[in-house]
mmCIF file of C-alpha atoms and ligand atoms in Angstrom:
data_model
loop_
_atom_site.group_PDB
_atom_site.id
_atom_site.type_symbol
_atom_site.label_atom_id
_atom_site.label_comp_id
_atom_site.label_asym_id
_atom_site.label_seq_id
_atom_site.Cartn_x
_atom_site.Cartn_y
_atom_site.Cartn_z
ATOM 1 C CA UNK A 1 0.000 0.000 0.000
ATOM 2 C CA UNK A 2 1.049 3.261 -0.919
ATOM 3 C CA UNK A 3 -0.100 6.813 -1.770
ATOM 4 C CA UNK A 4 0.297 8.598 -4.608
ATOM 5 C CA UNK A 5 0.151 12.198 -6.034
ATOM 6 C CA UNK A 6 -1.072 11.732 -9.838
ATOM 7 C CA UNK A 7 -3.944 14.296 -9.694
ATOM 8 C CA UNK A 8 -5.311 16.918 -6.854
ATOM 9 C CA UNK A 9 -7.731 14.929 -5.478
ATOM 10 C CA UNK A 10 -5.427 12.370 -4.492
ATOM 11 C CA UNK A 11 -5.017 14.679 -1.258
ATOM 12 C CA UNK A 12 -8.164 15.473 0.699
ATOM 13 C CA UNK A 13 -8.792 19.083 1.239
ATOM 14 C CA UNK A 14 -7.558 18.763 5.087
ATOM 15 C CA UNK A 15 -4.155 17.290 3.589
ATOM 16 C CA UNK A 16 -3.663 19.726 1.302
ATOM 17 C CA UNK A 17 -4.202 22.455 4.070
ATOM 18 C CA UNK A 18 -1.725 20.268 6.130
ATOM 19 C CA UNK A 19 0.798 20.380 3.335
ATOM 20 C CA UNK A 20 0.756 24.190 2.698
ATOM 21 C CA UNK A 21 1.091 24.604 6.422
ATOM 22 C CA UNK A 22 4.248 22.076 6.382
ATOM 23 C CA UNK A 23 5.352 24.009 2.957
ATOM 24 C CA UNK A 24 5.270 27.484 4.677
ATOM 25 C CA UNK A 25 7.779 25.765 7.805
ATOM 26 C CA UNK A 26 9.987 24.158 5.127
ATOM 27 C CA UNK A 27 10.565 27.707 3.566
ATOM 28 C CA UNK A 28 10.915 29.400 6.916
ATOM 29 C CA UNK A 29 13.593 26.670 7.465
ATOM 30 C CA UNK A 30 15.538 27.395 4.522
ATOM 31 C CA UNK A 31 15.575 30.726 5.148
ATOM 32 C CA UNK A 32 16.720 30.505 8.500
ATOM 33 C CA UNK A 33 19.416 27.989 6.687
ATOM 34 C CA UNK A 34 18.057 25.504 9.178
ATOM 35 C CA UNK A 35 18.739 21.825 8.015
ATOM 36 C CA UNK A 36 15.598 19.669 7.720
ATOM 37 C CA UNK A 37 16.481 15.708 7.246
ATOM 38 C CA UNK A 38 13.747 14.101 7.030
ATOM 39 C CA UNK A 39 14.110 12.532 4.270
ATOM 40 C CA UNK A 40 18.136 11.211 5.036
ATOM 41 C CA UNK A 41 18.133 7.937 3.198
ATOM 42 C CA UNK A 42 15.975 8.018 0.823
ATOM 43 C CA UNK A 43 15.883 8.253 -3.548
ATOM 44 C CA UNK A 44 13.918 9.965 -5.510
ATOM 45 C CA UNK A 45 13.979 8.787 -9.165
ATOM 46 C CA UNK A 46 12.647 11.408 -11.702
ATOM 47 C CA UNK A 47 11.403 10.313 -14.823
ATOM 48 C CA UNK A 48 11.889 12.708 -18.185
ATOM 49 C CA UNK A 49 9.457 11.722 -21.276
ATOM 50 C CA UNK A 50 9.532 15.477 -21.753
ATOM 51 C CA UNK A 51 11.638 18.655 -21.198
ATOM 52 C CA UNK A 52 11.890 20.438 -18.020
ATOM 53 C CA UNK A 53 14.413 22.764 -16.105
ATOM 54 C CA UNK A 54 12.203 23.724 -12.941
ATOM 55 C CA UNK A 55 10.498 20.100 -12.462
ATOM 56 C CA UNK A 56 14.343 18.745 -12.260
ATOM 57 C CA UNK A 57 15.963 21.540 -10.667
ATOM 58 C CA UNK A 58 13.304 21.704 -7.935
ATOM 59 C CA UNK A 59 12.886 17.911 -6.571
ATOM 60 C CA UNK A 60 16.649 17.230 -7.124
ATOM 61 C CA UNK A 61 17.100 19.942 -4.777
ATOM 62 C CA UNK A 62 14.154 19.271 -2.724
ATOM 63 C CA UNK A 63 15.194 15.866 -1.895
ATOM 64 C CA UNK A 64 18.529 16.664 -1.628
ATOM 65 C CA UNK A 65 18.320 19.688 1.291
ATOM 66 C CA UNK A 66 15.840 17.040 3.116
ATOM 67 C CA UNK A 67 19.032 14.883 3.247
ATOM 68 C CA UNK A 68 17.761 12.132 0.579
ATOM 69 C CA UNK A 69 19.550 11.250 -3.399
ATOM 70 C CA UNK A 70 17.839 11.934 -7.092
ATOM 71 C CA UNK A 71 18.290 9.467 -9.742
ATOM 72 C CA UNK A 72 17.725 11.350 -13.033
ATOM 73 C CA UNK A 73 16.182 8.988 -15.683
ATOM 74 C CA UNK A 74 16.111 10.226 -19.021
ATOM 75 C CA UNK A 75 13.974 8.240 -20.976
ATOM 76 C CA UNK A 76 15.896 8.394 -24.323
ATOM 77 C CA UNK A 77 18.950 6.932 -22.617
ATOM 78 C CA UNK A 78 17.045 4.419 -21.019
ATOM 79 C CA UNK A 79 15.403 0.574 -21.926
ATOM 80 C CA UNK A 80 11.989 2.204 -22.244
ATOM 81 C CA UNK A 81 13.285 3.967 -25.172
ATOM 82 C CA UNK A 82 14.389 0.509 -26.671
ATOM 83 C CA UNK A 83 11.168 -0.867 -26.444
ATOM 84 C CA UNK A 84 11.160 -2.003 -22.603
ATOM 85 C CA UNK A 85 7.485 -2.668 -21.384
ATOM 86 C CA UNK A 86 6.696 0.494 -18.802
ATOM 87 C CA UNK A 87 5.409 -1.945 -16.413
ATOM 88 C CA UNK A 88 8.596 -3.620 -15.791
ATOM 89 C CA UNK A 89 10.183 -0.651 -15.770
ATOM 90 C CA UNK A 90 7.808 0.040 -12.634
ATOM 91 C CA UNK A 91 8.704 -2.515 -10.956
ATOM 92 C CA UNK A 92 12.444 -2.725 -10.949
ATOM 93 C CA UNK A 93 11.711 1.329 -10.162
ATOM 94 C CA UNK A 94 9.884 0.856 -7.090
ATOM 95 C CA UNK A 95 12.662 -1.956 -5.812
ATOM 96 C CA UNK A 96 15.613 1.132 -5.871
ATOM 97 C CA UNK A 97 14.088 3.568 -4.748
ATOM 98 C CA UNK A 98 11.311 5.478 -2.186
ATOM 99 C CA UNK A 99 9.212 7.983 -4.540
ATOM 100 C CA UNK A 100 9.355 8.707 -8.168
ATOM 101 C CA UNK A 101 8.623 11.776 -10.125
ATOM 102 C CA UNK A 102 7.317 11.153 -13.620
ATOM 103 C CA UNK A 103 7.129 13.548 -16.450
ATOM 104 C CA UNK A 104 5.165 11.851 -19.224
ATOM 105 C CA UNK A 105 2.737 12.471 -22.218
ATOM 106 C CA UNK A 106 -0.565 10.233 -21.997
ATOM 107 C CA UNK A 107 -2.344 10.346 -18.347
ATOM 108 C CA UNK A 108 -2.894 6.471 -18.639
ATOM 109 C CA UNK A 109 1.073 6.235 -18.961
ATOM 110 C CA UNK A 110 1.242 7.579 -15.926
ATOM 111 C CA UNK A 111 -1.185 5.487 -14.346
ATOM 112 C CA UNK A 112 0.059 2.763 -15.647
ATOM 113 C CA UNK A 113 3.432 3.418 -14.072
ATOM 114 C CA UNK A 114 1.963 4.123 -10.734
ATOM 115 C CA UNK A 115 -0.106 0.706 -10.497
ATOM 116 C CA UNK A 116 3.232 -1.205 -11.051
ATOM 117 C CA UNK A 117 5.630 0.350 -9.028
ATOM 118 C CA UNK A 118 5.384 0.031 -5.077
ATOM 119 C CA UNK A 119 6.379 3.440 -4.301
ATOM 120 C CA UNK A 120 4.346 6.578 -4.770
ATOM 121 C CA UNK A 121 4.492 8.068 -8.005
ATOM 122 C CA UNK A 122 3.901 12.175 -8.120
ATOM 123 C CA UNK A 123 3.037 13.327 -11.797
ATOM 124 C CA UNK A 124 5.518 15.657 -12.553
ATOM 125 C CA UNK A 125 2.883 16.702 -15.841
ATOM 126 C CA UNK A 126 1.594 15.071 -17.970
ATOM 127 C CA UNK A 127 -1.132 16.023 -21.274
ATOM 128 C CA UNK A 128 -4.203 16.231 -18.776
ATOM 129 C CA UNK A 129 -2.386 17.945 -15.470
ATOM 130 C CA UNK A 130 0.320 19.581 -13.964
ATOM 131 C CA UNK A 131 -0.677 19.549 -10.112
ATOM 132 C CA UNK A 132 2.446 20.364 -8.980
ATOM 133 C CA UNK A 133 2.429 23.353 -10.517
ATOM 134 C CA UNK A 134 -1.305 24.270 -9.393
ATOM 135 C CA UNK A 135 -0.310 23.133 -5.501
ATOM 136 C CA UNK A 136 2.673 25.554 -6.053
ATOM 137 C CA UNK A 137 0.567 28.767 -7.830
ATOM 138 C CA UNK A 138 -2.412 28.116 -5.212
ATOM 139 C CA UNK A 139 0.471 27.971 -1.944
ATOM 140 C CA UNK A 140 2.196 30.947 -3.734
ATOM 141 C CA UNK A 141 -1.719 33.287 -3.681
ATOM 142 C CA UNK A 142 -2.261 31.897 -0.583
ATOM 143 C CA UNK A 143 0.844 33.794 0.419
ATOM 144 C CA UNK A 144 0.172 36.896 -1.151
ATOM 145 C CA UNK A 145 -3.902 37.467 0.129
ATOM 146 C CA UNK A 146 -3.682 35.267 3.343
ATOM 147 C CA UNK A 147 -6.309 32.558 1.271
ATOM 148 C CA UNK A 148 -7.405 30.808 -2.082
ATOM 149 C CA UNK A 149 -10.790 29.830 -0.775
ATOM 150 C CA UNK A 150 -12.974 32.867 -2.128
ATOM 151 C CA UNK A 151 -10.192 34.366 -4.298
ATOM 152 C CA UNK A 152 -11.664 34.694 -8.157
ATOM 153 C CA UNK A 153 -8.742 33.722 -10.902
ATOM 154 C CA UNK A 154 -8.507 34.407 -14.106
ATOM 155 C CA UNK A 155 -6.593 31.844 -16.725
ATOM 156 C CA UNK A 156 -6.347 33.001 -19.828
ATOM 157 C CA UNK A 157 -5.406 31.819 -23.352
ATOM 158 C CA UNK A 158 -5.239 27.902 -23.877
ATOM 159 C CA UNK A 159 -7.300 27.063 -21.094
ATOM 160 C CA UNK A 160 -7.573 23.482 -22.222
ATOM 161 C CA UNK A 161 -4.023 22.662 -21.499
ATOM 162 C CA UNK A 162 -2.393 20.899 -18.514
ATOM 163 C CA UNK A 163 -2.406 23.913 -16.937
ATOM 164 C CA UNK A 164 -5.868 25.265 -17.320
ATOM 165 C CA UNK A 165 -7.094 21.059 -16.917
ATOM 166 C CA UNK A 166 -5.661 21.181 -13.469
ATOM 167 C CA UNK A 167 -6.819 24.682 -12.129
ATOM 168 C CA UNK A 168 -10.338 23.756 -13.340
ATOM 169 C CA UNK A 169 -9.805 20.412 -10.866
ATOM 170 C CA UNK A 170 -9.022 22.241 -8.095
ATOM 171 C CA UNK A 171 -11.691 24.866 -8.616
ATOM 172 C CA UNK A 172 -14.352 23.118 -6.172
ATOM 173 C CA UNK A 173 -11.576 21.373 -3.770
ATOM 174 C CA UNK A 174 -9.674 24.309 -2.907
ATOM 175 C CA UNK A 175 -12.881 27.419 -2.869
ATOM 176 C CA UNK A 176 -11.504 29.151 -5.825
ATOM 177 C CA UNK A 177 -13.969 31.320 -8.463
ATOM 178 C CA UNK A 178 -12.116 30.323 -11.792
ATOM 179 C CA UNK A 179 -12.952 32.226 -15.039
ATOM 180 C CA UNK A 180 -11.658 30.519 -18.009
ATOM 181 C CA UNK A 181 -11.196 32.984 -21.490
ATOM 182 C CA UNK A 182 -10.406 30.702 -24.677
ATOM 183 C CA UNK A 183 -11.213 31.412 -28.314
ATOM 184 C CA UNK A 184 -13.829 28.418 -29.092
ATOM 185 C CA UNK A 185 -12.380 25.223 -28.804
ATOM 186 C CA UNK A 186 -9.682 26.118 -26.422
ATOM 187 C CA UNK A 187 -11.846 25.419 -23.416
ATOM 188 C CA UNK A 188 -11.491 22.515 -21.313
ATOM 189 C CA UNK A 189 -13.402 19.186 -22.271
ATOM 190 C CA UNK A 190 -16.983 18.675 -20.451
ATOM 191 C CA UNK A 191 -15.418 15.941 -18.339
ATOM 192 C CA UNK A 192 -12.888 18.540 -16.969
ATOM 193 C CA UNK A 193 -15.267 21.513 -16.431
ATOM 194 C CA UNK A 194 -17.667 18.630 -14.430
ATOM 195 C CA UNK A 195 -15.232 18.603 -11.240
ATOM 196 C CA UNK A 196 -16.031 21.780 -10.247
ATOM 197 C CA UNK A 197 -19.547 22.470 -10.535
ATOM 198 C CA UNK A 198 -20.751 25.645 -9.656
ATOM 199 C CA UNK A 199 -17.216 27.477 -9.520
ATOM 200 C CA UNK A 200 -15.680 27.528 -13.255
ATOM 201 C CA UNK A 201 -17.309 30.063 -15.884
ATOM 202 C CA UNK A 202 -16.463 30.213 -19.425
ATOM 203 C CA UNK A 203 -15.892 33.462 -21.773
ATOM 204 C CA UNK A 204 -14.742 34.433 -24.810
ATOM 205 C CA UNK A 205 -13.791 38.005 -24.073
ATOM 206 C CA UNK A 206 -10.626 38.051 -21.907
ATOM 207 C CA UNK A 207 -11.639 41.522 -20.694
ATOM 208 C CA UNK A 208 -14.799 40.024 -19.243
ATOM 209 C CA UNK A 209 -12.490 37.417 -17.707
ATOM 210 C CA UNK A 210 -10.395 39.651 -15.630
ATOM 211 C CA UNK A 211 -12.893 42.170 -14.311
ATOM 212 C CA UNK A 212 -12.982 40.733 -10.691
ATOM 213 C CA UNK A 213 -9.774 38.774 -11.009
ATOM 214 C CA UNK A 214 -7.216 38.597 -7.721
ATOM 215 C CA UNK A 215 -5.311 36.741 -10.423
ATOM 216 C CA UNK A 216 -4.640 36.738 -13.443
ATOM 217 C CA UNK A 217 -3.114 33.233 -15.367
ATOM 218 C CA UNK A 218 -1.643 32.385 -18.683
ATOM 219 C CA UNK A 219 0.625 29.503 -20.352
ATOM 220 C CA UNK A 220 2.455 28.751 -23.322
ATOM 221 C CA UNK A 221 0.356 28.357 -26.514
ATOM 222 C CA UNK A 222 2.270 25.456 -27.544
ATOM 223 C CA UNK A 223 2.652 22.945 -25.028
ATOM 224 C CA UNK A 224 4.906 20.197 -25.061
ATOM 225 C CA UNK A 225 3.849 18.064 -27.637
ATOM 226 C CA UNK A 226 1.462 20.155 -29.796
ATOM 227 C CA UNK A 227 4.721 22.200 -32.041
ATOM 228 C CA UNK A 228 3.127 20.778 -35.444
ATOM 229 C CA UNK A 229 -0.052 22.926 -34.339
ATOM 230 C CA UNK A 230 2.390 25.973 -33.421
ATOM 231 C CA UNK A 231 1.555 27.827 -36.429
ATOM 232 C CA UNK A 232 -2.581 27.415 -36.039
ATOM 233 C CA UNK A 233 -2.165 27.978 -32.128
ATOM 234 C CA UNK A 234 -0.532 31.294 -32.467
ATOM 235 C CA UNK A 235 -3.329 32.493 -34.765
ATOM 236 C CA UNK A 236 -6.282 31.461 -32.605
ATOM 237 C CA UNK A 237 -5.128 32.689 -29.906
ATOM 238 C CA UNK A 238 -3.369 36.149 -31.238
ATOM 239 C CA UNK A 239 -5.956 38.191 -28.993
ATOM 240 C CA UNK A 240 -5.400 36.678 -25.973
ATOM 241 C CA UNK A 241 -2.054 37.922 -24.726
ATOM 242 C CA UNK A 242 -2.269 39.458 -20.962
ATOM 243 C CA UNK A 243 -0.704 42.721 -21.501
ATOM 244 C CA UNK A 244 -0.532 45.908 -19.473
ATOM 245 C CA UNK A 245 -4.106 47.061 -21.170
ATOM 246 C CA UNK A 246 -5.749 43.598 -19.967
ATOM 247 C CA UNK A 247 -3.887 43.631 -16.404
ATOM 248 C CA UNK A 248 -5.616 47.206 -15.989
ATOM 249 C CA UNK A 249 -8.617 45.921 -16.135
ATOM 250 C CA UNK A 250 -8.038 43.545 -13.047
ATOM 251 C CA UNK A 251 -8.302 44.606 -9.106
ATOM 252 C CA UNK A 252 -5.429 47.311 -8.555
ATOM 253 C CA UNK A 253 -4.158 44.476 -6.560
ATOM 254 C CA UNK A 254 -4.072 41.571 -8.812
ATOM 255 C CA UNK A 255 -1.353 39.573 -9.458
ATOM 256 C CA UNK A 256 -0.074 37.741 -12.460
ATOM 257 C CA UNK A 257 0.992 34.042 -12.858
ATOM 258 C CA UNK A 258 3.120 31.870 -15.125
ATOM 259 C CA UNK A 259 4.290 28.177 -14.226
ATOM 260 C CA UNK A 260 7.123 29.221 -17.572
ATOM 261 C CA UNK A 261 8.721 29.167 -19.478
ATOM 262 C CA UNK A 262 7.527 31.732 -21.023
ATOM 263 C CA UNK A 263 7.081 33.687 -24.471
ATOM 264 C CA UNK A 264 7.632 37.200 -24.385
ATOM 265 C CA UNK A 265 5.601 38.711 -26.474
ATOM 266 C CA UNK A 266 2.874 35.503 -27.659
ATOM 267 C CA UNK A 267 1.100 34.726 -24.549
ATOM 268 C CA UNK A 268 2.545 37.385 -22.444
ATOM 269 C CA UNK A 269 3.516 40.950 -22.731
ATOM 270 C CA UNK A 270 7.122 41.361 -21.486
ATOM 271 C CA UNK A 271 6.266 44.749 -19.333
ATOM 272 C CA UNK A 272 4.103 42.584 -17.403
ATOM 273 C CA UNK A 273 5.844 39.387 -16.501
ATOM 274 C CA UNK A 274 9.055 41.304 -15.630
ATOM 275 C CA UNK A 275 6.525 44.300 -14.271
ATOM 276 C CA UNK A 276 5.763 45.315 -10.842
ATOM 277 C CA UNK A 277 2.540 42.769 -10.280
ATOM 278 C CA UNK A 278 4.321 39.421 -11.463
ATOM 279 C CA UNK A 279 4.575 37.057 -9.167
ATOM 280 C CA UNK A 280 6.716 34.505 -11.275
ATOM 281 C CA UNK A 281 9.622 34.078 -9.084
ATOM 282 C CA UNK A 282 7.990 33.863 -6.280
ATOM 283 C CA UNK A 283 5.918 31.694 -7.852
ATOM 284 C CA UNK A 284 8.803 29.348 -9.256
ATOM 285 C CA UNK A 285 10.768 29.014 -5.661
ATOM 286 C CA UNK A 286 7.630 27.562 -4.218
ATOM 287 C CA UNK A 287 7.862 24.861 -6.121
ATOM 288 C CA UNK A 288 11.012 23.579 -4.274
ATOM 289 C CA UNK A 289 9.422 23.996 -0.767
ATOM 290 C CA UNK A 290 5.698 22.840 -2.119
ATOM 291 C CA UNK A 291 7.409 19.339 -3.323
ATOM 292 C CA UNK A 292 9.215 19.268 -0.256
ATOM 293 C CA UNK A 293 6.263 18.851 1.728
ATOM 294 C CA UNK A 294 4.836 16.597 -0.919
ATOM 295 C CA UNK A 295 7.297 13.387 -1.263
ATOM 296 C CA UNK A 296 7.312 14.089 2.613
ATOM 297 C CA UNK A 297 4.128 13.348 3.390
ATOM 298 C CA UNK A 298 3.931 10.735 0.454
ATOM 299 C CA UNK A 299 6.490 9.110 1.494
ATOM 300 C CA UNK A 300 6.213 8.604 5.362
ATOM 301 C CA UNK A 301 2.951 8.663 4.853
ATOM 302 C CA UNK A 302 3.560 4.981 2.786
ATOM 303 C CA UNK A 303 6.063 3.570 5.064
ATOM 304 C CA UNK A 304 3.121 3.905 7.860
ATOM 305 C CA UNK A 305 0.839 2.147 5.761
ATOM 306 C CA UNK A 306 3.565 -0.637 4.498
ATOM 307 C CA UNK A 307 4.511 -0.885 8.564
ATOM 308 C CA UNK A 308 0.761 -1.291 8.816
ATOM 309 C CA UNK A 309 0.375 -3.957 6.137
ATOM 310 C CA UNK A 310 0.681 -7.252 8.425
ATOM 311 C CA UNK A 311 -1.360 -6.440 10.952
ATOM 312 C CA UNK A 312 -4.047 -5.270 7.971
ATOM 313 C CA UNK A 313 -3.248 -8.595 6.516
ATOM 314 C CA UNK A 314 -3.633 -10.879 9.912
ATOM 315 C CA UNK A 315 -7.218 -8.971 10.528
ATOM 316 C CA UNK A 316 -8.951 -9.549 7.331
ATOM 317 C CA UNK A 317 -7.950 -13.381 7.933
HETATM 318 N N1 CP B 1 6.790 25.003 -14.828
HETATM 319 C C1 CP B 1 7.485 23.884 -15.143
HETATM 320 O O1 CP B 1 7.066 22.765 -14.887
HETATM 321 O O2 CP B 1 8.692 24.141 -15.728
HETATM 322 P P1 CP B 1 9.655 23.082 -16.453
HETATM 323 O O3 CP B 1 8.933 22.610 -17.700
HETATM 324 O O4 CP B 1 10.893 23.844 -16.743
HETATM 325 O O5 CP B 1 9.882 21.925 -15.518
HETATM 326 N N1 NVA B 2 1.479 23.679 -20.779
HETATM 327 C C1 NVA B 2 2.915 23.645 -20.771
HETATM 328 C C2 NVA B 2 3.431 23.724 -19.369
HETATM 329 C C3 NVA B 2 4.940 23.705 -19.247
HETATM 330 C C4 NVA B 2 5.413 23.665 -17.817
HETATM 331 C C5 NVA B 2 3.407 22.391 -21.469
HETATM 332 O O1 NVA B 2 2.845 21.311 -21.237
HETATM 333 O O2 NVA B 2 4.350 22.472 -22.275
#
């Protein structure tokens, strides 16, 4: 038995509030250059099916200032690449090591990974999420306005991507009003938009979109994945860069957000990702104290319930 972090409802909301608490001490830690080894022993093994520079930077650190290893596993230099079934590759995983990261394409990849390997598996994104990233951006506005629960956020652009997919999941679970601008068929699916009933709305004017906003979102046009559609992407969505005209239309206060990297000029006006209201960096540091508190409470969290496992066993006969 084991838990894993593959979506945001694999935490309940009371873990989650747990986790941001933890999250907050971690950083206070570091900043106090306090050590923190809670995780002495233990390996992380990150698996790359796609790019990344803060999903590798930030758990190989994470791991490593809790006192554990990373294994980096880059899929083209591995057996996987040579035809290897995944599932194996799950197994003999789970016998090295005490949580994996996994960046993949498909969401049933993923899954399939996490069902054969006996350690929990975070999804480190995949097509359908990026909940890392959305545990990160909702830690980093809880820090700036004191809560996400009744907070209204804006995402704007391709609102069906990983990005947008996982915001509209944590909609419901974590209080948020999310408004969600897209040219027509950039929204997310029906299946998506039906996890948070009652707290996702849907517009085609980004203006309209920002009017009560706390927050204001964007990412890439082109995710990881989609370049043969670059061309088409950049077209649709030519009206929906957040510039300084759109971010005026916001609360004076509002903030702006982008997991990056970036493009300067597509999705995002430079003057406001390097202006006075972004929140990037911030937003990008979080995610090392964020997944610190994750494989934490993943992984004792598993060793409880694998401690737990014979006395389970001996009781249900
Ligand atoms: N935001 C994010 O996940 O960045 P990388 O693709 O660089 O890991
Ligand atoms: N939507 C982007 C996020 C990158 C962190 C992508 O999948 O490429």
């Amino acid at each position: 038995m084991k838990r894993d972090f593959l979506n945001l409802f694999d935490l309940s909301s009371d873990e989650h509030k747990a986790l941001f608490h933890r999250a907050r001490a971690l950083k206070d830690a570091r900043r106090q250059r306090r050590v923190v080894t809670t995780m002495a022993g233990r390996t992380l093994v990150m698996i790359f099916e796609k790019a990344s520079t803060r999903t590798r930077l930030s758990f190989e650190a994470a791991i490593t200032q809790l006192g554990g290893s990373a294994i980096d596993l880059s899929a083209v230099n591995s057996q996987t690449a040579r035809g290897e079934p995944l599932a194996d590759t799950a197994r003999v995983t789970g016998r090295y090591c005490d949580v994996v990261m996994m960046r993949t394409f498909g969401d049933e990849r993923l899954a399939e990974f996490a069902r054969h390997c006996e350690v929990p598996v975070i999804n480190g994104l995949t097509d359908g999420g990026h909940p890392v990233q959305i545990l990160t951006d909702l830690f980093t506005i809880e820090e700036r306005f004191g809560a996400v629960a009744g907070r209204t956020l804006a995402f704007i652009g391709d609102t069906a991507s990983n990005m947008g997919r996982s915001f509209t999941e944590g909609a419901k679970l974590f209080g948020y009003q999310l408004v969600l601008a897209s040219p027509k068929g950039y929204h997310p699916a029906d299946d998506v938009l039906a996890l948070s009933p009652g707290h996702v709305r849907l517009v085609s004017d980004p203006r309209e979109a920002v009017r009560q906003a706390d927050v204001v979102i964007t990412d890439v046009w082109t995710s990881m994945g989609q370049e043969a559609e670059s061309k088409q992407r950049l077209s649709d969505l030519a009206s929906y860069q957040v510039d300084r005209a759109l971010m005026a239309q916001a609360k004076p206060e509002a903030i702006f957000l982008h997991c990056l990297p970036a493009h300067r000029g597509e999705e995002v006006e430079a003057e406001v990702i390097d202006g006075p209201r972004s929140a990037v960096w911030d937003e990008a540091e979080n995610r090392l104290h964020v997944q610190k508190a994750l494989i934490e409470t993943l992984v004792l969290a598993s060793e409880r319930l694998r401690e737990m496992e014979p006395a389970l066993k001996a009781a249900r006969g």
